[in-house]
């Protein structure tokens, strides 16, 4: 359900509409576009400084998003980076890969937790 903000922004002051447009990261996209349209209908344009502030904030937001995606990829269990840890020595012990350990931890944590709880409850009686 998306709210139509066109009627809401008609009652707001010019200062409040500019604040919504400038601080776009605090508001919904529909409200921002409604505020921009209302400012255009009123014939009010943003100053160059305000436009520059908006552009800088958008660039900063894009850079933060890219940095977050790169960080998230580093922790992904299925990332190709994990394949670089393959050992070719035949005398090395066979261990489970991190991928297998992560998958088993996610799938079976509830089951093993239930077993541990049952053992503990049987010892309490």
CSV table of C-alpha atoms in Angstrom, one decimal:
chain,number,residue,atom,x,y,z
A,1,UNK,CA,0.0,0.0,0.0
A,2,UNK,CA,1.6,3.2,-1.1
A,3,UNK,CA,0.5,6.6,0.3
A,4,UNK,CA,-0.2,9.4,-2.1
A,5,UNK,CA,1.4,12.5,-0.6
A,6,UNK,CA,0.2,15.1,-3.1
A,7,UNK,CA,-2.6,16.4,-0.8
A,8,UNK,CA,-0.3,16.4,2.2
A,9,UNK,CA,2.4,18.5,0.7
A,10,UNK,CA,0.0,21.2,-0.4
A,11,UNK,CA,-0.5,22.2,3.2
A,12,UNK,CA,3.2,22.3,4.0
A,13,UNK,CA,5.3,25.5,4.0
A,14,UNK,CA,8.0,26.2,1.4
A,15,UNK,CA,10.7,25.8,4.0
A,16,UNK,CA,9.3,22.4,5.0
A,17,UNK,CA,9.1,21.2,1.4
A,18,UNK,CA,12.7,22.3,0.8
A,19,UNK,CA,13.8,20.4,3.9
A,20,UNK,CA,12.1,17.3,2.6
A,21,UNK,CA,13.8,17.5,-0.7
A,22,UNK,CA,17.3,18.3,0.7
A,23,UNK,CA,17.2,15.7,3.5
A,24,UNK,CA,15.8,13.0,1.1
A,25,UNK,CA,17.4,10.1,3.0
A,26,UNK,CA,15.0,10.7,5.9
A,27,UNK,CA,11.8,10.5,3.8
A,28,UNK,CA,10.0,8.1,1.5
A,29,UNK,CA,10.5,8.4,-2.3
A,30,UNK,CA,6.9,9.2,-2.9
A,31,UNK,CA,6.9,12.1,-0.4
A,32,UNK,CA,10.1,13.5,-2.0
A,33,UNK,CA,8.7,13.5,-5.5
A,34,UNK,CA,5.4,15.0,-4.3
A,35,UNK,CA,7.4,17.8,-2.5
A,36,UNK,CA,9.5,18.4,-5.7
A,37,UNK,CA,6.3,18.6,-7.8
A,38,UNK,CA,4.7,21.0,-5.3
A,39,UNK,CA,7.7,23.2,-5.3
A,40,UNK,CA,7.6,23.3,-9.1
A,41,UNK,CA,3.9,24.1,-9.0
A,42,UNK,CA,4.6,27.0,-6.6
A,43,UNK,CA,7.4,28.2,-8.9
A,44,UNK,CA,10.1,27.8,-6.3
A,45,UNK,CA,13.5,26.6,-7.4
A,46,UNK,CA,16.3,25.3,-5.2
A,47,UNK,CA,19.5,27.4,-5.0
A,48,UNK,CA,22.7,26.2,-6.4
A,49,UNK,CA,24.0,25.5,-2.9
A,50,UNK,CA,21.0,23.4,-2.1
A,51,UNK,CA,21.3,21.4,-5.3
A,52,UNK,CA,25.0,20.9,-4.6
A,53,UNK,CA,24.1,19.6,-1.1
A,54,UNK,CA,21.6,17.2,-2.5
A,55,UNK,CA,24.1,15.9,-5.1
A,56,UNK,CA,26.9,15.4,-2.5
A,57,UNK,CA,24.5,13.5,-0.2
A,58,UNK,CA,23.4,11.3,-3.1
A,59,UNK,CA,27.0,10.6,-4.1
A,60,UNK,CA,27.9,9.8,-0.5
A,61,UNK,CA,24.9,7.4,-0.3
A,62,UNK,CA,26.0,5.6,-3.4
A,63,UNK,CA,29.5,5.2,-2.2
A,64,UNK,CA,28.3,3.8,1.2
A,65,UNK,CA,26.0,1.3,-0.6
A,66,UNK,CA,28.9,0.2,-2.8
A,67,UNK,CA,31.2,-0.2,0.2
A,68,UNK,CA,28.5,-2.1,2.1
A,69,UNK,CA,28.0,-4.5,-0.9
A,70,UNK,CA,31.8,-5.2,-1.1
A,71,UNK,CA,31.9,-5.9,2.6
A,72,UNK,CA,28.9,-8.2,2.4
A,73,UNK,CA,30.5,-10.1,-0.5
A,74,UNK,CA,33.6,-10.8,1.6
A,75,UNK,CA,31.5,-12.6,4.2
A,76,UNK,CA,29.4,-14.6,1.8
A,77,UNK,CA,30.0,-18.4,2.3
A,78,UNK,CA,29.6,-19.0,-1.5
A,79,UNK,CA,32.0,-16.3,-2.6
A,80,UNK,CA,34.7,-17.7,-4.9
A,81,UNK,CA,37.4,-16.3,-2.5
A,82,UNK,CA,36.7,-19.4,-0.3
A,83,UNK,CA,37.9,-21.7,-3.1
A,84,UNK,CA,41.5,-20.4,-2.8
A,85,UNK,CA,42.0,-22.3,0.5
A,86,UNK,CA,42.1,-25.7,-1.3
A,87,UNK,CA,45.1,-27.8,-0.2
A,88,UNK,CA,46.8,-30.0,-2.8
A,89,UNK,CA,49.0,-31.9,-0.3
A,90,UNK,CA,47.8,-35.6,-0.1
A,91,UNK,CA,49.2,-36.1,3.4
A,92,UNK,CA,47.1,-33.2,4.8
A,93,UNK,CA,44.2,-34.2,7.0
A,94,UNK,CA,40.7,-34.1,5.4
A,95,UNK,CA,38.7,-31.3,7.0
A,96,UNK,CA,35.3,-29.9,6.2
A,97,UNK,CA,35.3,-26.7,4.2
A,98,UNK,CA,34.0,-23.5,5.7
A,99,UNK,CA,31.1,-23.6,3.3
A,100,UNK,CA,30.0,-27.1,4.6
A,101,UNK,CA,30.4,-25.9,8.2
A,102,UNK,CA,28.3,-22.8,7.6
A,103,UNK,CA,25.5,-24.7,5.8
A,104,UNK,CA,25.3,-27.4,8.5
A,105,UNK,CA,25.3,-24.7,11.2
A,106,UNK,CA,22.4,-22.9,9.6
A,107,UNK,CA,20.4,-26.1,8.8
A,108,UNK,CA,20.8,-28.1,12.0
A,109,UNK,CA,21.3,-25.6,14.8
A,110,UNK,CA,17.6,-25.9,15.9
A,111,UNK,CA,17.8,-29.7,15.9
A,112,UNK,CA,21.1,-29.9,17.9
A,113,UNK,CA,19.8,-27.2,20.2
A,114,UNK,CA,16.7,-29.3,20.9
A,115,UNK,CA,18.8,-32.4,21.6
A,116,UNK,CA,21.0,-30.5,24.0
A,117,UNK,CA,17.9,-29.1,25.8
A,118,UNK,CA,16.4,-32.6,26.0
A,119,UNK,CA,19.6,-34.0,27.6
A,120,UNK,CA,19.7,-31.2,30.0
A,121,UNK,CA,16.1,-31.6,31.0
A,122,UNK,CA,16.5,-35.3,31.5
A,123,UNK,CA,19.4,-34.7,33.9
A,124,UNK,CA,17.4,-32.2,35.9
A,125,UNK,CA,14.6,-34.7,36.7
